[in-house]
Coordinates of C-alpha atoms and ligand atoms in Angstrom, one line a residue:
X1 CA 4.4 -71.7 45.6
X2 CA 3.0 -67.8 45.6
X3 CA 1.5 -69.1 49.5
X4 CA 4.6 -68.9 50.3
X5 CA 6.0 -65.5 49.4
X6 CA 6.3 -62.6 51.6
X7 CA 6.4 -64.6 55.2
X8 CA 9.5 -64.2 57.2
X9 CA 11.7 -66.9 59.7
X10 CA 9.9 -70.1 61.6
X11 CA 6.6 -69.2 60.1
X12 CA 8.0 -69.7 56.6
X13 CA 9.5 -72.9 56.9
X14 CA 6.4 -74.0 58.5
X15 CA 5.0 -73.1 55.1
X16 CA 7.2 -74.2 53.0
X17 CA 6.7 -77.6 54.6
X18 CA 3.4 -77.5 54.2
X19 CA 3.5 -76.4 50.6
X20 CA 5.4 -79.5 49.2
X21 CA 3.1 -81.4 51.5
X22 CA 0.1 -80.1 50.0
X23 CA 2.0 -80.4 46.7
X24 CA 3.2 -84.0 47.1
X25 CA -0.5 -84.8 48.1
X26 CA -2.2 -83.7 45.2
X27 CA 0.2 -85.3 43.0
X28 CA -0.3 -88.4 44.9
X29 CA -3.5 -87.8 45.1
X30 CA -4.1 -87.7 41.2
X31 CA -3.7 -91.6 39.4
X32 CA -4.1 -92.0 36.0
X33 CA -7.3 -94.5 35.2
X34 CA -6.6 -98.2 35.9
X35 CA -8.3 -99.0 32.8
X36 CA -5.9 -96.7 30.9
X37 CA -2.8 -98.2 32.8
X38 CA -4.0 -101.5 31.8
X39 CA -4.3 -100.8 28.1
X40 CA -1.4 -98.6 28.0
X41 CA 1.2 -101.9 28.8
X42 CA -1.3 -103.4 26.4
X43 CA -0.2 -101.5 23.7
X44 CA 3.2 -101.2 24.5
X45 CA 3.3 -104.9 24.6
X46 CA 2.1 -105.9 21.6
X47 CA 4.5 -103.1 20.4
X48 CA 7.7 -104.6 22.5
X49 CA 8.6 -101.0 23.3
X50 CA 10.7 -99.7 25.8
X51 CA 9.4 -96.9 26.9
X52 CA 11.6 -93.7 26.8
X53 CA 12.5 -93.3 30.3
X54 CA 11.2 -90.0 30.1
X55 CA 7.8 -91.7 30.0
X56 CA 7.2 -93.1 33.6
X57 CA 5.8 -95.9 32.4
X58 CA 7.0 -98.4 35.1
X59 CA 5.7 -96.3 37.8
X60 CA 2.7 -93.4 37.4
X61 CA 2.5 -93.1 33.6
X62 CA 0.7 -89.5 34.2
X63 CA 3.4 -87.7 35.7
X64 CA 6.9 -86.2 34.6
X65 CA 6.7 -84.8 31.0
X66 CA 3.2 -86.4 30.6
X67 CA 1.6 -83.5 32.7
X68 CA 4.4 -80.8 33.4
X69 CA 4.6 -78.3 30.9
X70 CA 7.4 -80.3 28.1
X71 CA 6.9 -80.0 24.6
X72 CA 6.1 -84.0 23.6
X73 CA 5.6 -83.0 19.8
X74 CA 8.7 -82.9 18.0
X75 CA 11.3 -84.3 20.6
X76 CA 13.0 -87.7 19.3
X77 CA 14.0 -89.3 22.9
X78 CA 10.0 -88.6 23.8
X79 CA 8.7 -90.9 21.3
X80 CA 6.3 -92.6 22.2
X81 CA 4.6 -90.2 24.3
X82 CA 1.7 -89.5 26.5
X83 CA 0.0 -86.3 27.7
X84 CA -2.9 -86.2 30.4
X85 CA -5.1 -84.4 31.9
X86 CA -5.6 -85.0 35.6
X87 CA -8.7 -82.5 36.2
X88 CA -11.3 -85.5 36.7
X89 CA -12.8 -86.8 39.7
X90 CA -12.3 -83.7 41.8
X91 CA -8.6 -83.5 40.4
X92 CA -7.9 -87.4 41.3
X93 CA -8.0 -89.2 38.3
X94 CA -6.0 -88.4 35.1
X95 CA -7.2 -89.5 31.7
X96 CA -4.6 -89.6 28.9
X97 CA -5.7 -87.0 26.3
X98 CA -3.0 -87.0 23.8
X99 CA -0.9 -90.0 22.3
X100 CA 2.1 -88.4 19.5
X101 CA 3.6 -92.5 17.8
X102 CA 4.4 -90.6 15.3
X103 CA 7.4 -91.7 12.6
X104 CA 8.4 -94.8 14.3
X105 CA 9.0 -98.5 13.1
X106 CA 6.2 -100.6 14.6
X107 CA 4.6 -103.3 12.4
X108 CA 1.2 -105.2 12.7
X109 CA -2.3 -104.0 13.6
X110 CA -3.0 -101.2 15.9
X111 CA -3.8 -103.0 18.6
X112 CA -7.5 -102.6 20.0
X113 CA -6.6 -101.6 23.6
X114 CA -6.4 -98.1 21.9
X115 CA -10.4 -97.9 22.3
X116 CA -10.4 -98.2 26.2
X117 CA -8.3 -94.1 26.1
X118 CA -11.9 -93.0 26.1
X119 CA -10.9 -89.3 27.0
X120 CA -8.3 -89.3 24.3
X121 CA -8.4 -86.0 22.1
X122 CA -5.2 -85.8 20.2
X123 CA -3.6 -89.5 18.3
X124 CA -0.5 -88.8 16.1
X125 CA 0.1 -91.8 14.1
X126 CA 2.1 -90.7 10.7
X127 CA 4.9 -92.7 9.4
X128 CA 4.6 -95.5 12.1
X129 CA 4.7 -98.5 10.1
X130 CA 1.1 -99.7 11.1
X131 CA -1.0 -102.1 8.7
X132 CA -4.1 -103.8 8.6
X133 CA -8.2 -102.3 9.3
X134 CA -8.7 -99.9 12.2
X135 CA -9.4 -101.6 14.9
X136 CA -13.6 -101.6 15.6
X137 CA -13.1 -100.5 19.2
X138 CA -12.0 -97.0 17.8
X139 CA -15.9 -96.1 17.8
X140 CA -15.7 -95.7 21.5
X141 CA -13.0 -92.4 21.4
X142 CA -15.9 -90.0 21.2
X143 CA -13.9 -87.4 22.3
X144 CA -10.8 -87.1 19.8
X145 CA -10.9 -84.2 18.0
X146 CA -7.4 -84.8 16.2
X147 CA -6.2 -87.8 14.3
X148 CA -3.2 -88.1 11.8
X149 CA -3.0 -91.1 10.5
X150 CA -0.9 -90.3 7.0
X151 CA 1.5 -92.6 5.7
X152 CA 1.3 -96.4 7.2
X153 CA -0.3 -99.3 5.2
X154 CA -3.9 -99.2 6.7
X155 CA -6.1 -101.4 4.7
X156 CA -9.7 -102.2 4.7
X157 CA -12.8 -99.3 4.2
X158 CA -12.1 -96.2 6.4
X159 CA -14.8 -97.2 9.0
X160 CA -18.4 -95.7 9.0
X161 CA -18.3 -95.1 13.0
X162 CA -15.2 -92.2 12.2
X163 CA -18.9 -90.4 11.3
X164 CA -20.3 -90.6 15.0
X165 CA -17.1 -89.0 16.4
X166 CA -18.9 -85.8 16.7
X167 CA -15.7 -83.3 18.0
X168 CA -13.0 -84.5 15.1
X169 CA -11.8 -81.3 13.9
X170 CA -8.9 -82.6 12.2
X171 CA -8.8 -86.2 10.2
X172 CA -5.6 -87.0 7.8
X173 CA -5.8 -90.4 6.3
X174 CA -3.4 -89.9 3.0
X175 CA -0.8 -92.4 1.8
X176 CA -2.5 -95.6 2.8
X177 CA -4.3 -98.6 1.2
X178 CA -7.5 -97.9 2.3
X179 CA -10.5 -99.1 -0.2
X180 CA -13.4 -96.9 -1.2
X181 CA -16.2 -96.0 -0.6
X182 CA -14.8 -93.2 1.0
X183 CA -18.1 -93.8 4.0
X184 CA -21.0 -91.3 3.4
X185 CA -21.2 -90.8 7.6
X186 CA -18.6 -88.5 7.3
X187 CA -21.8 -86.1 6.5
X188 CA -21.9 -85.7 10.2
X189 CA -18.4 -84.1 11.1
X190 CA -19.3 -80.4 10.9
X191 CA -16.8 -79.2 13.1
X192 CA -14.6 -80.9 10.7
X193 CA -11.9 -77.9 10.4
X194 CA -9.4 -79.9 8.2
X195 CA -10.2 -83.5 6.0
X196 CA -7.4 -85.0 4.0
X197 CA -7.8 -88.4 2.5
X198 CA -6.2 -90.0 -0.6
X199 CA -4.7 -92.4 -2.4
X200 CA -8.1 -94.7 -2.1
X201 CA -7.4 -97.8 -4.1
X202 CA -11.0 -98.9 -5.3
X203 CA -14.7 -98.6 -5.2
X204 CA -16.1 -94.9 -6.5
X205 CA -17.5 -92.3 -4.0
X206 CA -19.7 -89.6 -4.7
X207 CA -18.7 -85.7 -3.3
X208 CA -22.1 -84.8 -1.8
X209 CA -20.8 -85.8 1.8
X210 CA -18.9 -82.4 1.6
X211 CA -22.2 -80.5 1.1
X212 CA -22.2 -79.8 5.5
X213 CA -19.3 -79.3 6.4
X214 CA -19.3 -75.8 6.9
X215 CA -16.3 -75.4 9.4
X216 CA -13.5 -76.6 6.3
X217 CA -10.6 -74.6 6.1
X218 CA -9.0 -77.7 3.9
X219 CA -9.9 -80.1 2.2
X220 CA -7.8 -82.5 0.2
X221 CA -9.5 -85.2 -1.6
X222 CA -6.8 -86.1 -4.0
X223 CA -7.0 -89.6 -5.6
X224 CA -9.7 -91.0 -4.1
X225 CA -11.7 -92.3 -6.9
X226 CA -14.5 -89.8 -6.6
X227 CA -16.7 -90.2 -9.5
X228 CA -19.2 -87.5 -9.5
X229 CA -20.5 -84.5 -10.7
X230 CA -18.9 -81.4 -8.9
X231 CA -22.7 -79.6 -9.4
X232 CA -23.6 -81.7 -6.5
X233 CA -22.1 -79.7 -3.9
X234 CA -23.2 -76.3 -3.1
X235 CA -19.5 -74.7 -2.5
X236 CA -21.1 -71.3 -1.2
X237 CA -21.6 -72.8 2.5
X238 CA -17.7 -74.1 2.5
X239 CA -16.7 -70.3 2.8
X240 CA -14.0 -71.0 5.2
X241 CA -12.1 -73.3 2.8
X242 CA -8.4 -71.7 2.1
X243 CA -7.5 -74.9 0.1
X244 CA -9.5 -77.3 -1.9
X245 CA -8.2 -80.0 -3.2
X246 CA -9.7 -82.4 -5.4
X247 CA -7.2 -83.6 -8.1
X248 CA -7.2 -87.3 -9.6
X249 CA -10.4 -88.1 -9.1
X250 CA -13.4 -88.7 -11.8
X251 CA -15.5 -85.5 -11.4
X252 CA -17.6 -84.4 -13.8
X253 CA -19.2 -81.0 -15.0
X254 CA -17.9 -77.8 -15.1
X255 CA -16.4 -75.2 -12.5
X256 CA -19.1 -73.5 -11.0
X257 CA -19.2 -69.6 -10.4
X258 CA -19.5 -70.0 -6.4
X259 CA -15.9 -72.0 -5.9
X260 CA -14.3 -68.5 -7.3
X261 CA -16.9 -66.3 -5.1
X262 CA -15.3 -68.3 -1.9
X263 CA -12.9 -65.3 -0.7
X264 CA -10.2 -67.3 1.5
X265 CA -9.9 -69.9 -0.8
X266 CA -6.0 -69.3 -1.7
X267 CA -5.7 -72.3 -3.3
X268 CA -7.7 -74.7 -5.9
X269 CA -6.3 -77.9 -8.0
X270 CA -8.9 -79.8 -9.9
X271 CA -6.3 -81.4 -12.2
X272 CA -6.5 -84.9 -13.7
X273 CA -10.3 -84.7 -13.3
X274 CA -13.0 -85.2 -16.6
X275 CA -14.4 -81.5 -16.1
X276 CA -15.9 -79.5 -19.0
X277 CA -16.8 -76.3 -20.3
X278 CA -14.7 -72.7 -19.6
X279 CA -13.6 -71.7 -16.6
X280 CA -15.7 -68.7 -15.4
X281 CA -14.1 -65.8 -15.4
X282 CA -15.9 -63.2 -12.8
X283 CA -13.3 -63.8 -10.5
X284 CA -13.8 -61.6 -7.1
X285 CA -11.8 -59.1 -6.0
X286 CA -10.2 -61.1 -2.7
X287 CA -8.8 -63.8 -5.4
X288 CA -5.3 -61.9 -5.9
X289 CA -3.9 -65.1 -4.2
X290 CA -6.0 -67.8 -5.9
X291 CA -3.9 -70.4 -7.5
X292 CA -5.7 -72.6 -9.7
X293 CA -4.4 -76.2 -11.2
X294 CA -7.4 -77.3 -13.7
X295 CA -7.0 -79.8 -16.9
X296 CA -10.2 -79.5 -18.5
X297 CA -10.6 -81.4 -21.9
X298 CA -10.8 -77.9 -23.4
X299 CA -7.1 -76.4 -22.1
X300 CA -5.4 -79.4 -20.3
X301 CA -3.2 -78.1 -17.8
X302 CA -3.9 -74.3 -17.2
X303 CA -1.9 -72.4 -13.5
X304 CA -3.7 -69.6 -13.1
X305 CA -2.5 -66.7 -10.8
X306 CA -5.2 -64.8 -11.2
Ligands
LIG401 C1 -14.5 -91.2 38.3 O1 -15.8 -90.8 38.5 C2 -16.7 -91.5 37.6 C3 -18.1 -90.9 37.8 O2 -18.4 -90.7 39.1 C4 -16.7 -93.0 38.0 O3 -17.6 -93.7 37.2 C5 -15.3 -93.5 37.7 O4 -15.2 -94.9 38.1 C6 -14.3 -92.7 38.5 N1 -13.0 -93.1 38.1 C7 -12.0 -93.6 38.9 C8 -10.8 -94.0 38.3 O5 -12.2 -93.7 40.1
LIG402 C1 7.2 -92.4 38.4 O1 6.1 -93.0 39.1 C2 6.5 -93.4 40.4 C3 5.3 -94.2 41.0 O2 4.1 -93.5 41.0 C4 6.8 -92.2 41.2 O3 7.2 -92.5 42.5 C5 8.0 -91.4 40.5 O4 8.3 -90.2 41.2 C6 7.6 -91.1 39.1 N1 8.8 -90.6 38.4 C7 8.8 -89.5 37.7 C8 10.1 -89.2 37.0 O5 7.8 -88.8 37.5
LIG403 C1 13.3 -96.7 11.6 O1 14.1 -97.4 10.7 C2 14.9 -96.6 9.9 C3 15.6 -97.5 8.9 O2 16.0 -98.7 9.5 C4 15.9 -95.8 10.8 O3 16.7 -95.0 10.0 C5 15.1 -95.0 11.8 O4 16.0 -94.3 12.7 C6 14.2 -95.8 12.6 N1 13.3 -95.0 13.4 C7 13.1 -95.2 14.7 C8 12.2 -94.2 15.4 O5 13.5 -96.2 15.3
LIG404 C1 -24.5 -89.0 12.8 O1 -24.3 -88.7 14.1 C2 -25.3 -89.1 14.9 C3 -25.1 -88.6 16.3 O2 -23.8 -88.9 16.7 C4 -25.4 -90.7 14.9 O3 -26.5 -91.1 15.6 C5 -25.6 -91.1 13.4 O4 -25.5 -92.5 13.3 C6 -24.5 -90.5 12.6 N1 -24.8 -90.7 11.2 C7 -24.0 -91.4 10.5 C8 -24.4 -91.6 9.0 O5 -23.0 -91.9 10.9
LIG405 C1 -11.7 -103.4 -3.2 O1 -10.7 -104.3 -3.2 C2 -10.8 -105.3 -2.1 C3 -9.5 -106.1 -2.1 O2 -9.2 -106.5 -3.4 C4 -12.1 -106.1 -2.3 O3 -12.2 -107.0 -1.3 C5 -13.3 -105.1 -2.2 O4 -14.5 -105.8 -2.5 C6 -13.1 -104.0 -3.3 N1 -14.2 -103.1 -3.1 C7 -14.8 -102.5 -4.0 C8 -15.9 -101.5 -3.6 O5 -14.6 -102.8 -5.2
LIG406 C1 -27.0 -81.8 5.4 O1 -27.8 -81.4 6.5 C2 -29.2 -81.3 6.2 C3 -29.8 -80.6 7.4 O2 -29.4 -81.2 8.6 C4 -29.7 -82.7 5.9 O3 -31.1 -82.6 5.6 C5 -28.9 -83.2 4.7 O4 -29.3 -84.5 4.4 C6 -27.5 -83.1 4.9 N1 -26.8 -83.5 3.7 C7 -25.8 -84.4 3.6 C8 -25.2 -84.6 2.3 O5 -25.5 -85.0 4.6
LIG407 C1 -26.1 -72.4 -1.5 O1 -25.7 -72.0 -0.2 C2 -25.9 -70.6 0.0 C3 -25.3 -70.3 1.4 O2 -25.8 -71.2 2.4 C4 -27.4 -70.3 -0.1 O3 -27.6 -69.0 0.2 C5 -27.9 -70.7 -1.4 O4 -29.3 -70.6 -1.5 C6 -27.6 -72.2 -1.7 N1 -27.9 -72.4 -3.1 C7 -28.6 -73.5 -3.5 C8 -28.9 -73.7 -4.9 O5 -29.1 -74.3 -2.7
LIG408 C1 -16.0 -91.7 -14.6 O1 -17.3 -91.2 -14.5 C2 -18.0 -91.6 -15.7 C3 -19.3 -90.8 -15.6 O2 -19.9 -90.8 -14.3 C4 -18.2 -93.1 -15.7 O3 -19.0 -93.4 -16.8 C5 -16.9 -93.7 -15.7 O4 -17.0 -95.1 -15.6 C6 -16.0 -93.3 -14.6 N1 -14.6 -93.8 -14.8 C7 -14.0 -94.3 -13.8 C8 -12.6 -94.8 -14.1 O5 -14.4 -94.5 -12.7
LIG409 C1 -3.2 -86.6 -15.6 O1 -3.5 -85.9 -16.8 C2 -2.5 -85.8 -17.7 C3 -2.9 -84.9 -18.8 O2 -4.2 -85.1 -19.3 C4 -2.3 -87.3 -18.2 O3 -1.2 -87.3 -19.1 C5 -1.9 -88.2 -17.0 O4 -1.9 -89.5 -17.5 C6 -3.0 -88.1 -16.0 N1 -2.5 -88.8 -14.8 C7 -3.3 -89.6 -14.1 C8 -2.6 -90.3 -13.0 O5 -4.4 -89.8 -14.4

């Protein structure tokens, strides 16, 4: 509205008018994709949701809260919600970038309209009762870079294709029933800022799939039947990690000098593992905050607060 400051009496109105006009056009003027539409009352079909009616679902599903500035994250009567990003097509067409399900009481498969959200970025799905394999048609949402996906019953291997997502920054896969191997693609994701997975139920991985991903801050790996030798990664190139953890697996060998050299790493559990040898002790000086959980056969459980 700052075109219509500072002008005085007929001239003003005049403006004004024309403002919401040019205002009402533009937001007119903006659809979301038909595709998207389409799969949207997909999902929310096979979901038999009723939209909040904060989400304009019956009408323009990018518009309201979806593009003014609301916070969608942790408000209860916005749940499911959409966000989108109606920049394309010279500011006529809106893609929906961000979908937070999260902590809801769905049941069944995700449903494999998900795939046709090809600009989505952001996909919050914790606690939201889903089961079964990922649907294949995932492999086409090259351009998510966040995906929580904690705490449902997922089954199945966590699919190879996650490794040709090139932008995922962020990847949480705990608390399912996903089988092993955890897949070696996920070599690929070196923008990878944060990787948790656990609770894998069978088939042994190996570690090495760590060895470039350079851009970890953390990394939980907890219970994911790893059996490997902890030699095979060269920790000096994770030198962002602040956390590394890689508790209940099978990994073998002994604690090498470069995980203590790392100088952000705050904290470290290695428990319930089949390490050996002594811990080694040139600690550096930027460890006053390093927290250490290690069993080896040689001390058990040893905290260090070093
Ligand atoms: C937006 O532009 C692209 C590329 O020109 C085109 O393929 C697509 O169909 C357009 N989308 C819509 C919804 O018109
Ligand atoms: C919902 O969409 C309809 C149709 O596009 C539009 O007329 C209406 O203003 C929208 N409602 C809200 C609350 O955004
Ligand atoms: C899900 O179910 C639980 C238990 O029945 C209930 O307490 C909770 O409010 C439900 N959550 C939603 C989002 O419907
Ligand atoms: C790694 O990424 C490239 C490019 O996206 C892709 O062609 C390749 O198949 C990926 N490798 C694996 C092992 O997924
Ligand atoms: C894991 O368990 C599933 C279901 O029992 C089975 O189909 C699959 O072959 C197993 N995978 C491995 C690697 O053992
Ligand atoms: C790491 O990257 C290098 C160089 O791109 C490649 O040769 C190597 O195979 C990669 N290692 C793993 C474990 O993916
Ligand atoms: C481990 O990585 C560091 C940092 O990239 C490198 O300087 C060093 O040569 C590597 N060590 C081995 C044994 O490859
Ligand atoms: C643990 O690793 C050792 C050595 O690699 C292997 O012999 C053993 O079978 C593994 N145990 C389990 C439970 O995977
Ligand atoms: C973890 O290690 C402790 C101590 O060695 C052992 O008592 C416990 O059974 C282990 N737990 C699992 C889940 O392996």
């Amino acid at each position: 509205m700052s075109c219509c400051s500072s002008v005085h009496g007929f001239a003003w109105l005049v403006l004004v008018h024309a403002c919401f006009f040019a205002a009402a056009q533009a937001q007119q003027a903006a659809r979301t994709d038909p595709t998207e539409v389409t799969a949207l009352n997909a999902i929310l079909g096979t979901w038999g949701l009723r939209a909040s009616p904060a989400w304009n679902i019956s009408g323009e599903p990018c518009s309201g809260v979806a593009v003014d500035e609301t916070d969608v994250d942790n408000n209860p009567n916005i749940n499911p919600a959409i966000k989108c990003d109606c920049s394309f097509n010279a500011s006529t067409v809106c893609h929906i970038t961000k979908l937070g399900i999260s902590s809801n009481n769905f049941t069944g498969e995700l449903p494999a309209e998900l795939g046709n959200l090809e600009k989505l970025e952001q996909m919050y799905i914790i606690s939201s009762g889903f089961s079964g394999p990922f649907p294949s048609t995932f492999s086409k949402l090259t351009n998510l870079r966040i995906l929580w996906a904690s705490d449902n019953e997922f089954t199945g291997k966590i699919p190879d294709y996650f490794g040709s997502l090139p932008n995922l920054q962020e990847l949480r896969f705990q608390g399912n029933s996903f089988q092993g191997p955890i897949p070696a693609s996920l070599s690929n994701l070196t923008r990878l800022t944060s990787l948790r997975i656990g609770d894998i139920l069978n088939g042994s991985s190996s570690l090495s799939f760590i060895s470039n991903l350079t851009s970890l801050t953390v990394l939980i790996l907890r219970n994911c039947k790893i059996s490997d030798n902890l030699g095979t990664v060269n920790f000096s190139k994770l030198a962002e990690l602040t956390l590394l953890d890689l508790s209940f697996n099978n990994i073998t060998g002994h604690v090498p000098q470069s995980i203590l050299n790392l100088n952000k790493l705050g904290f470290l559990f290695l428990g319930n593992n089949s390490l050996s040898g002594s811990l080694p002790y040139d600690k550096s000086p930027s460890l006053n905050n390093l927290y250490v959980l290690i069993n080896i056969e040689l001390w058990h459980m040893l905290l260090l607060c070093v």
